[in-house]
Amino acid sequence: MSRIVIADFNTHCRQGVCLGHSIAVAENYLQMFDSAVAAGGPVYAKRFSRAEILPRQSDDSHGTLVNKWIGLCNLRTLFRRCREDILIMQSISVATAFFGMALWRPRVRKLFMIQYNTQALNSPLKRLLYRMAAPFIDGIICPTEDIGKAYGRPYCVVPDYICMPKQSDERVPYAQKSYDFCMVGLICRDKGVVEAARALGGTPYRVLVAGRPDTPEIEAELRTIAASCTNIELKLQYLSEEEYSASIRSSRYCILNYSGAYSEHSSGVVFDILFSGVPVVGRACESLRFIGETETGALFTDISEMQPEALLQPEVYERYLGHIERYKTSHRAHRERLARFLTVGEES
């Protein structure tokens, strides 16, 4: 029986910590498919018992060219080891992946790529690399129809993460929540965290901002706001998986005040929130449109329109929780559709 190999050929670490969401995506596929294994750099050996460990991994201490060379060498190793397997390429160093496919001409059973956006086609050079790689790609796994159509290959539309039943999904009761609202994860300008903190500062609502700011300027702005607002708690640091999950579960709502690039492409964080049984409060944009469609949270056009008092009414909160449970149940169909696609590669 062929394995399903979910591959991160250019695993990137900082001080021994794997960056990005490749680990979470790999865990999701291993939960869905008994035949799945995770392929990645040496750090994967610490996380997965079902793993294909590639020789090296990129690091912030290396230069860009060195990291790309590491990725290409790992890619060649991956193609050699997976000739009988169904290979799923994570959305990592996509242009490098295209170049490696054209160079090494993979001869695997099937090859699929996860694509969250069309940035891999946004320049003449990238489009050339894609045309060279496309004959070796059996299909695209993506979150929207538009993305799938852009690549011109068979495609399967599924969310970034597919919900699987887990015992850890036990809900923290409303009365035991530590915070009314939280914002978690990497903090950058397009996430609108500073604006949301400023809007909620000095209100009666307990607010948690947890994650690593990507610039000293953002950190300084948040510390200035929190210094004069006793209702805002800051944890401005890298969050372990346990800290990240605990921050979400200890909050009644999570705020996603997205703009710029974050408003245009899919977001893995929103699924972490919903799968934890927590409603989303976010800015109305493409990446959060489904929140309004599934009624799993509330959307606003500007943070000034947010109505915390109304959101925290017990009947409103419970209604959102009911919609979240129905939404999670609907993910069974996504898993079945993806399984069919990986078998025949003809979903679109």
mmCIF file of C-alpha atoms in Angstrom:
data_model
loop_
_atom_site.group_PDB
_atom_site.id
_atom_site.type_symbol
_atom_site.label_atom_id
_atom_site.label_comp_id
_atom_site.label_asym_id
_atom_site.label_seq_id
_atom_site.Cartn_x
_atom_site.Cartn_y
_atom_site.Cartn_z
ATOM 1 C CA MET A 1 0.000 0.000 0.000
ATOM 2 C CA SER A 2 1.336 3.447 -0.917
ATOM 3 C CA ARG A 3 2.057 5.927 1.819
ATOM 4 C CA ILE A 4 0.690 9.463 1.835
ATOM 5 C CA VAL A 5 3.772 11.603 2.469
ATOM 6 C CA ILE A 6 3.011 15.147 3.636
ATOM 7 C CA ALA A 7 6.304 16.887 2.920
ATOM 8 C CA ASP A 8 8.036 19.993 4.258
ATOM 9 C CA PHE A 9 11.240 19.777 2.203
ATOM 10 C CA ASN A 10 12.620 23.112 3.469
ATOM 11 C CA THR A 11 11.853 22.901 7.200
ATOM 12 C CA HIS A 12 12.748 26.252 8.722
ATOM 13 C CA CYS A 13 13.818 26.646 12.342
ATOM 14 C CA ARG A 14 14.785 29.472 14.639
ATOM 15 C CA GLN A 15 16.786 28.522 17.715
ATOM 16 C CA GLY A 16 15.606 24.935 17.360
ATOM 17 C CA VAL A 17 11.917 25.872 17.026
ATOM 18 C CA CYS A 18 10.129 24.988 13.785
ATOM 19 C CA LEU A 19 8.500 28.087 12.285
ATOM 20 C CA GLY A 20 5.255 28.329 10.330
ATOM 21 C CA HIS A 21 2.370 25.891 10.433
ATOM 22 C CA SER A 22 3.968 22.931 8.643
ATOM 23 C CA ILE A 23 4.008 20.820 11.824
ATOM 24 C CA ALA A 24 0.301 21.479 12.452
ATOM 25 C CA VAL A 25 -0.616 20.631 8.842
ATOM 26 C CA ALA A 26 1.403 17.415 9.016
ATOM 27 C CA GLU A 27 -0.294 16.433 12.284
ATOM 28 C CA ASN A 28 -3.672 17.068 10.685
ATOM 29 C CA TYR A 29 -2.915 14.735 7.758
ATOM 30 C CA LEU A 30 -1.608 12.022 10.079
ATOM 31 C CA GLN A 31 -4.874 12.250 12.034
ATOM 32 C CA MET A 32 -6.905 11.906 8.842
ATOM 33 C CA PHE A 33 -5.020 9.111 7.078
ATOM 34 C CA ASP A 34 -3.599 5.944 8.638
ATOM 35 C CA SER A 35 -1.120 5.580 5.766
ATOM 36 C CA ALA A 36 0.244 9.136 6.145
ATOM 37 C CA VAL A 37 3.774 9.971 7.255
ATOM 38 C CA ALA A 38 5.340 13.383 7.820
ATOM 39 C CA ALA A 39 8.483 14.294 5.902
ATOM 40 C CA GLY A 40 10.697 17.105 7.126
ATOM 41 C CA GLY A 41 14.056 18.092 8.572
ATOM 42 C CA PRO A 42 15.667 16.568 11.691
ATOM 43 C CA VAL A 43 13.291 18.465 14.016
ATOM 44 C CA TYR A 44 10.482 16.216 12.728
ATOM 45 C CA ALA A 45 12.066 13.240 14.512
ATOM 46 C CA LYS A 46 11.106 14.857 17.827
ATOM 47 C CA ARG A 47 7.463 15.254 16.840
ATOM 48 C CA PHE A 48 6.440 12.262 14.741
ATOM 49 C CA SER A 49 6.739 8.512 15.113
ATOM 50 C CA ARG A 50 5.561 8.151 11.497
ATOM 51 C CA ALA A 51 8.159 10.258 9.757
ATOM 52 C CA GLU A 52 10.531 10.426 6.802
ATOM 53 C CA ILE A 53 13.465 12.471 8.124
ATOM 54 C CA LEU A 54 15.254 14.564 5.520
ATOM 55 C CA PRO A 55 18.985 15.246 5.965
ATOM 56 C CA ARG A 56 18.993 18.964 6.769
ATOM 57 C CA GLN A 57 16.825 21.946 7.647
ATOM 58 C CA SER A 58 17.143 25.655 6.989
ATOM 59 C CA ASP A 59 17.822 28.133 9.763
ATOM 60 C CA ASP A 60 17.933 31.874 10.348
ATOM 61 C CA SER A 61 21.688 31.539 10.888
ATOM 62 C CA HIS A 62 22.139 30.521 7.230
ATOM 63 C CA GLY A 63 21.957 32.884 4.298
ATOM 64 C CA THR A 64 19.114 32.778 1.783
ATOM 65 C CA LEU A 65 21.129 30.976 -0.883
ATOM 66 C CA VAL A 66 22.323 28.347 1.600
ATOM 67 C CA ASN A 67 18.761 27.710 2.750
ATOM 68 C CA LYS A 68 17.553 27.338 -0.831
ATOM 69 C CA TRP A 69 20.382 24.877 -1.556
ATOM 70 C CA ILE A 70 19.419 22.879 1.548
ATOM 71 C CA GLY A 71 15.838 22.780 0.271
ATOM 72 C CA LEU A 72 16.871 21.550 -3.175
ATOM 73 C CA CYS A 73 19.073 18.800 -1.722
ATOM 74 C CA ASN A 74 16.243 17.676 0.555
ATOM 75 C CA LEU A 75 13.843 17.739 -2.378
ATOM 76 C CA ARG A 76 16.073 15.413 -4.399
ATOM 77 C CA THR A 77 16.280 13.039 -1.421
ATOM 78 C CA LEU A 78 12.492 13.182 -1.027
ATOM 79 C CA PHE A 79 11.849 12.276 -4.670
ATOM 80 C CA ARG A 80 14.256 9.331 -4.453
ATOM 81 C CA ARG A 81 12.653 7.931 -1.299
ATOM 82 C CA CYS A 82 9.010 8.354 -2.359
ATOM 83 C CA ARG A 83 8.841 6.680 -5.771
ATOM 84 C CA GLU A 84 5.949 4.433 -4.682
ATOM 85 C CA ASP A 85 4.143 7.050 -2.622
ATOM 86 C CA ILE A 86 1.496 9.759 -2.905
ATOM 87 C CA LEU A 87 3.501 12.910 -2.217
ATOM 88 C CA ILE A 88 1.826 16.081 -0.914
ATOM 89 C CA MET A 89 4.068 19.149 -0.977
ATOM 90 C CA GLN A 90 3.354 21.658 1.774
ATOM 91 C CA SER A 91 3.153 25.319 0.783
ATOM 92 C CA ILE A 92 6.800 25.970 1.634
ATOM 93 C CA SER A 93 9.354 27.724 -0.651
ATOM 94 C CA VAL A 94 7.021 27.161 -3.573
ATOM 95 C CA ALA A 95 9.195 28.667 -6.329
ATOM 96 C CA THR A 96 12.113 26.524 -5.113
ATOM 97 C CA ALA A 97 9.836 23.498 -5.262
ATOM 98 C CA PHE A 98 8.922 24.293 -8.872
ATOM 99 C CA PHE A 99 12.601 24.617 -9.790
ATOM 100 C CA GLY A 100 13.412 21.331 -8.052
ATOM 101 C CA MET A 101 10.624 19.520 -9.885
ATOM 102 C CA ALA A 102 11.865 20.774 -13.233
ATOM 103 C CA LEU A 103 15.445 19.844 -12.298
ATOM 104 C CA TRP A 104 14.924 16.423 -10.706
ATOM 105 C CA ARG A 105 11.799 15.331 -12.678
ATOM 106 C CA PRO A 106 10.055 13.443 -9.830
ATOM 107 C CA ARG A 107 8.832 9.937 -10.586
ATOM 108 C CA VAL A 108 6.494 9.320 -7.682
ATOM 109 C CA ARG A 109 3.113 7.580 -7.795
ATOM 110 C CA LYS A 110 1.270 10.924 -7.516
ATOM 111 C CA LEU A 111 2.325 14.448 -6.580
ATOM 112 C CA PHE A 112 0.013 17.100 -5.127
ATOM 113 C CA MET A 113 0.726 20.623 -3.907
ATOM 114 C CA ILE A 114 -1.001 22.591 -1.158
ATOM 115 C CA GLN A 115 -1.464 26.206 -2.259
ATOM 116 C CA TYR A 116 -3.071 28.862 -0.050
ATOM 117 C CA ASN A 117 -2.775 31.713 -2.573
ATOM 118 C CA THR A 118 -1.504 32.557 -6.063
ATOM 119 C CA GLN A 119 1.717 34.283 -5.005
ATOM 120 C CA ALA A 120 3.668 31.518 -6.724
ATOM 121 C CA LEU A 121 2.393 32.922 -10.031
ATOM 122 C CA ASN A 122 2.936 36.650 -9.394
ATOM 123 C CA SER A 123 6.035 37.208 -11.544
ATOM 124 C CA PRO A 124 7.228 36.124 -15.019
ATOM 125 C CA LEU A 125 10.028 34.022 -13.501
ATOM 126 C CA LYS A 126 7.679 32.201 -11.134
ATOM 127 C CA ARG A 127 5.199 31.536 -13.931
ATOM 128 C CA LEU A 128 8.030 30.116 -16.058
ATOM 129 C CA LEU A 129 9.113 27.832 -13.228
ATOM 130 C CA TYR A 130 5.522 26.712 -12.737
ATOM 131 C CA ARG A 131 5.094 25.864 -16.430
ATOM 132 C CA MET A 132 8.218 23.705 -16.174
ATOM 133 C CA ALA A 133 6.930 21.955 -13.042
ATOM 134 C CA ALA A 134 3.230 21.619 -13.943
ATOM 135 C CA PRO A 135 3.571 18.349 -15.939
ATOM 136 C CA PHE A 136 4.690 16.604 -12.740
ATOM 137 C CA ILE A 137 1.827 17.936 -10.570
ATOM 138 C CA ASP A 138 -1.273 15.737 -10.371
ATOM 139 C CA GLY A 139 -3.367 18.247 -8.471
ATOM 140 C CA ILE A 140 -3.682 21.268 -6.217
ATOM 141 C CA ILE A 141 -5.157 21.276 -2.692
ATOM 142 C CA CYS A 142 -6.451 24.768 -1.942
ATOM 143 C CA PRO A 143 -8.995 26.742 0.134
ATOM 144 C CA THR A 144 -10.899 28.433 -2.728
ATOM 145 C CA GLU A 145 -12.066 27.776 -6.283
ATOM 146 C CA ASP A 146 -10.217 30.835 -7.605
ATOM 147 C CA ILE A 147 -6.867 29.546 -6.376
ATOM 148 C CA GLY A 148 -7.456 26.103 -7.864
ATOM 149 C CA LYS A 149 -8.450 27.509 -11.250
ATOM 150 C CA ALA A 150 -5.389 29.796 -11.357
ATOM 151 C CA TYR A 151 -3.007 26.826 -11.422
ATOM 152 C CA GLY A 152 -4.784 25.067 -14.270
ATOM 153 C CA ARG A 153 -4.521 21.576 -12.755
ATOM 154 C CA PRO A 154 -7.146 19.341 -11.123
ATOM 155 C CA TYR A 155 -7.885 20.779 -7.691
ATOM 156 C CA CYS A 156 -9.691 20.030 -4.443
ATOM 157 C CA VAL A 157 -11.141 22.822 -2.298
ATOM 158 C CA VAL A 158 -10.819 22.132 1.442
ATOM 159 C CA PRO A 159 -10.078 24.349 4.484
ATOM 160 C CA ASP A 160 -6.494 24.870 5.653
ATOM 161 C CA TYR A 161 -7.161 22.417 8.484
ATOM 162 C CA ILE A 162 -9.806 19.704 8.628
ATOM 163 C CA CYS A 163 -11.393 19.123 12.010
ATOM 164 C CA MET A 164 -10.906 15.686 13.540
ATOM 165 C CA PRO A 165 -12.493 14.564 16.838
ATOM 166 C CA LYS A 166 -10.055 14.948 19.725
ATOM 167 C CA GLN A 167 -10.536 14.440 23.441
ATOM 168 C CA SER A 168 -8.687 17.715 24.060
ATOM 169 C CA ASP A 169 -11.606 19.567 22.498
ATOM 170 C CA GLU A 170 -13.408 19.731 25.858
ATOM 171 C CA ARG A 171 -14.831 23.223 26.232
ATOM 172 C CA VAL A 172 -13.802 25.553 29.046
ATOM 173 C CA PRO A 173 -17.061 26.779 30.649
ATOM 174 C CA TYR A 174 -17.945 30.439 30.090
ATOM 175 C CA ALA A 175 -17.637 31.347 33.772
ATOM 176 C CA GLN A 176 -14.136 29.859 33.966
ATOM 177 C CA LYS A 177 -12.726 31.891 31.075
ATOM 178 C CA SER A 178 -9.963 34.284 32.123
ATOM 179 C CA TYR A 179 -10.437 36.781 29.285
ATOM 180 C CA ASP A 180 -13.306 38.241 27.314
ATOM 181 C CA PHE A 181 -11.192 38.747 24.168
ATOM 182 C CA CYS A 182 -7.778 37.657 23.015
ATOM 183 C CA MET A 183 -5.397 38.158 20.100
ATOM 184 C CA VAL A 184 -2.791 35.407 19.738
ATOM 185 C CA GLY A 185 0.109 34.403 17.512
ATOM 186 C CA LEU A 186 2.704 36.368 15.578
ATOM 187 C CA ILE A 187 1.889 40.079 15.871
ATOM 188 C CA CYS A 188 2.417 42.106 12.700
ATOM 189 C CA ARG A 189 0.943 45.302 11.324
ATOM 190 C CA ASP A 190 -1.606 43.692 8.971
ATOM 191 C CA LYS A 191 -3.210 41.806 11.869
ATOM 192 C CA GLY A 192 -4.497 45.058 13.365
ATOM 193 C CA VAL A 193 -3.601 44.057 16.923
ATOM 194 C CA VAL A 194 -2.471 47.542 17.940
ATOM 195 C CA GLU A 195 -5.718 49.086 16.682
ATOM 196 C CA ALA A 196 -7.847 46.495 18.469
ATOM 197 C CA ALA A 197 -5.918 46.934 21.717
ATOM 198 C CA ARG A 198 -6.328 50.688 21.484
ATOM 199 C CA ALA A 199 -10.102 50.329 20.871
ATOM 200 C CA LEU A 200 -10.561 48.011 23.873
ATOM 201 C CA GLY A 201 -8.140 49.753 26.220
ATOM 202 C CA GLY A 202 -9.765 51.214 29.304
ATOM 203 C CA THR A 203 -13.022 49.305 28.823
ATOM 204 C CA PRO A 204 -14.504 46.867 31.386
ATOM 205 C CA TYR A 205 -13.473 43.885 29.249
ATOM 206 C CA ARG A 206 -10.483 41.680 29.981
ATOM 207 C CA VAL A 207 -8.154 41.471 26.970
ATOM 208 C CA LEU A 208 -5.123 39.240 26.325
ATOM 209 C CA VAL A 209 -2.515 40.015 23.663
ATOM 210 C CA ALA A 210 -0.157 37.043 23.391
ATOM 211 C CA GLY A 211 2.531 36.432 20.804
ATOM 212 C CA ARG A 212 5.793 37.730 19.407
ATOM 213 C CA PRO A 213 5.743 41.194 17.780
ATOM 214 C CA ASP A 214 7.608 41.171 14.487
ATOM 215 C CA THR A 215 9.008 44.695 14.982
ATOM 216 C CA PRO A 216 10.226 46.696 18.006
ATOM 217 C CA GLU A 217 7.841 49.501 16.991
ATOM 218 C CA ILE A 218 4.749 47.300 17.377
ATOM 219 C CA GLU A 219 5.965 46.027 20.747
ATOM 220 C CA ALA A 220 6.536 49.593 21.950
ATOM 221 C CA GLU A 221 3.055 50.677 20.857
ATOM 222 C CA LEU A 222 1.413 47.774 22.674
ATOM 223 C CA ARG A 223 3.375 48.395 25.866
ATOM 224 C CA THR A 224 2.407 52.060 25.804
ATOM 225 C CA ILE A 225 -1.291 51.159 25.447
ATOM 226 C CA ALA A 226 -1.161 48.513 28.195
ATOM 227 C CA ALA A 227 0.705 50.816 30.585
ATOM 228 C CA SER A 228 -2.351 53.044 30.889
ATOM 229 C CA CYS A 229 -5.024 50.314 30.605
ATOM 230 C CA THR A 230 -5.316 47.815 33.435
ATOM 231 C CA ASN A 231 -7.726 45.622 31.455
ATOM 232 C CA ILE A 232 -5.075 44.598 28.874
ATOM 233 C CA GLU A 233 -2.584 41.832 29.649
ATOM 234 C CA LEU A 234 0.471 41.377 27.438
ATOM 235 C CA LYS A 235 2.511 38.223 26.839
ATOM 236 C CA LEU A 236 4.818 39.488 24.114
ATOM 237 C CA GLN A 237 6.899 36.395 23.459
ATOM 238 C CA TYR A 238 7.080 33.292 21.339
ATOM 239 C CA LEU A 239 4.257 30.986 22.428
ATOM 240 C CA SER A 240 4.719 27.249 22.765
ATOM 241 C CA GLU A 241 1.899 25.125 21.359
ATOM 242 C CA GLU A 242 0.577 24.635 24.881
ATOM 243 C CA GLU A 243 0.645 28.373 25.615
ATOM 244 C CA TYR A 244 -0.953 29.186 22.270
ATOM 245 C CA SER A 245 -3.779 26.696 22.806
ATOM 246 C CA ALA A 246 -4.308 27.745 26.426
ATOM 247 C CA SER A 247 -4.539 31.423 25.430
ATOM 248 C CA ILE A 248 -7.317 30.638 22.956
ATOM 249 C CA ARG A 249 -9.266 28.315 25.254
ATOM 250 C CA SER A 250 -9.122 30.723 28.189
ATOM 251 C CA SER A 251 -10.860 33.445 26.131
ATOM 252 C CA ARG A 252 -14.525 33.908 25.249
ATOM 253 C CA TYR A 253 -13.769 35.362 21.816
ATOM 254 C CA CYS A 254 -10.685 35.733 19.632
ATOM 255 C CA ILE A 255 -10.239 38.896 17.567
ATOM 256 C CA LEU A 256 -8.860 38.803 14.009
ATOM 257 C CA ASN A 257 -8.679 42.418 12.869
ATOM 258 C CA TYR A 258 -7.073 41.552 9.524
ATOM 259 C CA SER A 259 -6.062 43.953 6.758
ATOM 260 C CA GLY A 260 -3.624 43.883 3.832
ATOM 261 C CA ALA A 261 -2.301 40.451 2.840
ATOM 262 C CA TYR A 262 -3.932 38.718 5.830
ATOM 263 C CA SER A 263 -7.365 39.820 4.657
ATOM 264 C CA GLU A 264 -6.889 38.263 1.213
ATOM 265 C CA HIS A 265 -5.732 34.699 1.797
ATOM 266 C CA SER A 266 -6.807 31.880 4.075
ATOM 267 C CA SER A 267 -5.765 31.852 7.724
ATOM 268 C CA GLY A 268 -4.791 28.795 9.724
ATOM 269 C CA VAL A 269 -5.297 30.650 13.007
ATOM 270 C CA VAL A 270 -9.035 30.967 12.453
ATOM 271 C CA PHE A 271 -9.350 27.165 12.347
ATOM 272 C CA ASP A 272 -7.292 26.779 15.525
ATOM 273 C CA ILE A 273 -9.782 29.105 17.181
ATOM 274 C CA LEU A 274 -12.947 27.434 15.914
ATOM 275 C CA PHE A 275 -11.690 23.899 16.569
ATOM 276 C CA SER A 276 -11.066 25.011 20.156
ATOM 277 C CA GLY A 277 -14.758 25.916 20.435
ATOM 278 C CA VAL A 278 -14.178 29.679 20.533
ATOM 279 C CA PRO A 279 -16.111 32.190 18.367
ATOM 280 C CA VAL A 280 -14.273 34.667 16.138
ATOM 281 C CA VAL A 281 -14.724 38.429 16.069
ATOM 282 C CA GLY A 282 -13.122 39.764 12.912
ATOM 283 C CA ARG A 283 -13.001 42.341 10.169
ATOM 284 C CA ALA A 284 -15.154 41.478 7.157
ATOM 285 C CA CYS A 285 -12.689 40.310 4.486
ATOM 286 C CA GLU A 286 -12.123 37.420 2.091
ATOM 287 C CA SER A 287 -10.194 35.266 4.564
ATOM 288 C CA LEU A 288 -13.002 35.500 7.149
ATOM 289 C CA ARG A 289 -16.011 35.524 4.852
ATOM 290 C CA PHE A 290 -16.977 32.004 5.894
ATOM 291 C CA ILE A 291 -17.315 33.163 9.516
ATOM 292 C CA GLY A 292 -20.312 35.225 8.479
ATOM 293 C CA GLU A 293 -21.664 32.462 6.238
ATOM 294 C CA THR A 294 -21.483 29.824 8.981
ATOM 295 C CA GLU A 295 -22.436 32.239 11.800
ATOM 296 C CA THR A 296 -19.480 31.051 13.888
ATOM 297 C CA GLY A 297 -18.682 34.585 15.003
ATOM 298 C CA ALA A 298 -19.291 38.255 14.304
ATOM 299 C CA LEU A 299 -17.784 40.454 11.578
ATOM 300 C CA PHE A 300 -17.309 44.225 11.470
ATOM 301 C CA THR A 301 -16.041 46.620 8.799
ATOM 302 C CA ASP A 302 -14.047 48.618 11.357
ATOM 303 C CA ILE A 303 -12.947 47.777 14.902
ATOM 304 C CA SER A 304 -14.874 50.824 16.157
ATOM 305 C CA GLU A 305 -18.106 48.984 15.210
ATOM 306 C CA MET A 306 -17.407 46.060 17.523
ATOM 307 C CA GLN A 307 -20.036 45.726 20.271
ATOM 308 C CA PRO A 308 -18.488 43.790 23.183
ATOM 309 C CA GLU A 309 -21.514 44.090 25.471
ATOM 310 C CA ALA A 310 -23.816 42.492 22.909
ATOM 311 C CA LEU A 311 -21.305 39.727 22.098
ATOM 312 C CA LEU A 312 -21.019 38.762 25.751
ATOM 313 C CA GLN A 313 -24.756 38.236 26.210
ATOM 314 C CA PRO A 314 -25.124 34.549 27.197
ATOM 315 C CA GLU A 315 -27.723 33.769 24.517
ATOM 316 C CA VAL A 316 -25.559 35.326 21.779
ATOM 317 C CA TYR A 317 -22.460 33.468 22.927
ATOM 318 C CA GLU A 318 -24.267 30.113 23.156
ATOM 319 C CA ARG A 319 -25.728 30.576 19.682
ATOM 320 C CA TYR A 320 -22.236 30.985 18.232
ATOM 321 C CA LEU A 321 -21.042 27.873 20.073
ATOM 322 C CA GLY A 322 -23.880 25.848 18.559
ATOM 323 C CA HIS A 323 -22.957 27.021 15.072
ATOM 324 C CA ILE A 324 -19.315 26.110 15.720
ATOM 325 C CA GLU A 325 -20.270 22.548 16.635
ATOM 326 C CA ARG A 326 -22.300 22.209 13.443
ATOM 327 C CA TYR A 327 -19.432 23.658 11.425
ATOM 328 C CA LYS A 328 -16.951 21.185 12.924
ATOM 329 C CA THR A 329 -19.293 18.294 12.122
ATOM 330 C CA SER A 330 -19.441 19.436 8.480
ATOM 331 C CA HIS A 331 -15.693 18.816 8.121
ATOM 332 C CA ARG A 332 -16.281 15.095 7.726
ATOM 333 C CA ALA A 333 -17.306 15.798 4.123
ATOM 334 C CA HIS A 334 -14.054 17.704 3.529
ATOM 335 C CA ARG A 335 -12.011 14.736 4.715
ATOM 336 C CA GLU A 336 -13.939 12.342 2.445
ATOM 337 C CA ARG A 337 -13.562 14.652 -0.571
ATOM 338 C CA LEU A 338 -9.830 15.006 0.013
ATOM 339 C CA ALA A 339 -9.427 11.230 0.329
ATOM 340 C CA ARG A 340 -11.151 10.707 -3.031
ATOM 341 C CA PHE A 341 -9.019 13.396 -4.643
ATOM 342 C CA LEU A 342 -5.752 11.864 -3.442
ATOM 343 C CA THR A 343 -6.841 8.512 -4.850
ATOM 344 C CA VAL A 344 -7.933 9.652 -8.305
ATOM 345 C CA GLY A 345 -6.800 13.274 -8.555
ATOM 346 C CA GLU A 346 -9.956 14.421 -10.340
ATOM 347 C CA GLU A 347 -12.075 16.529 -7.974
ATOM 348 C CA SER A 348 -12.418 19.752 -10.005
#
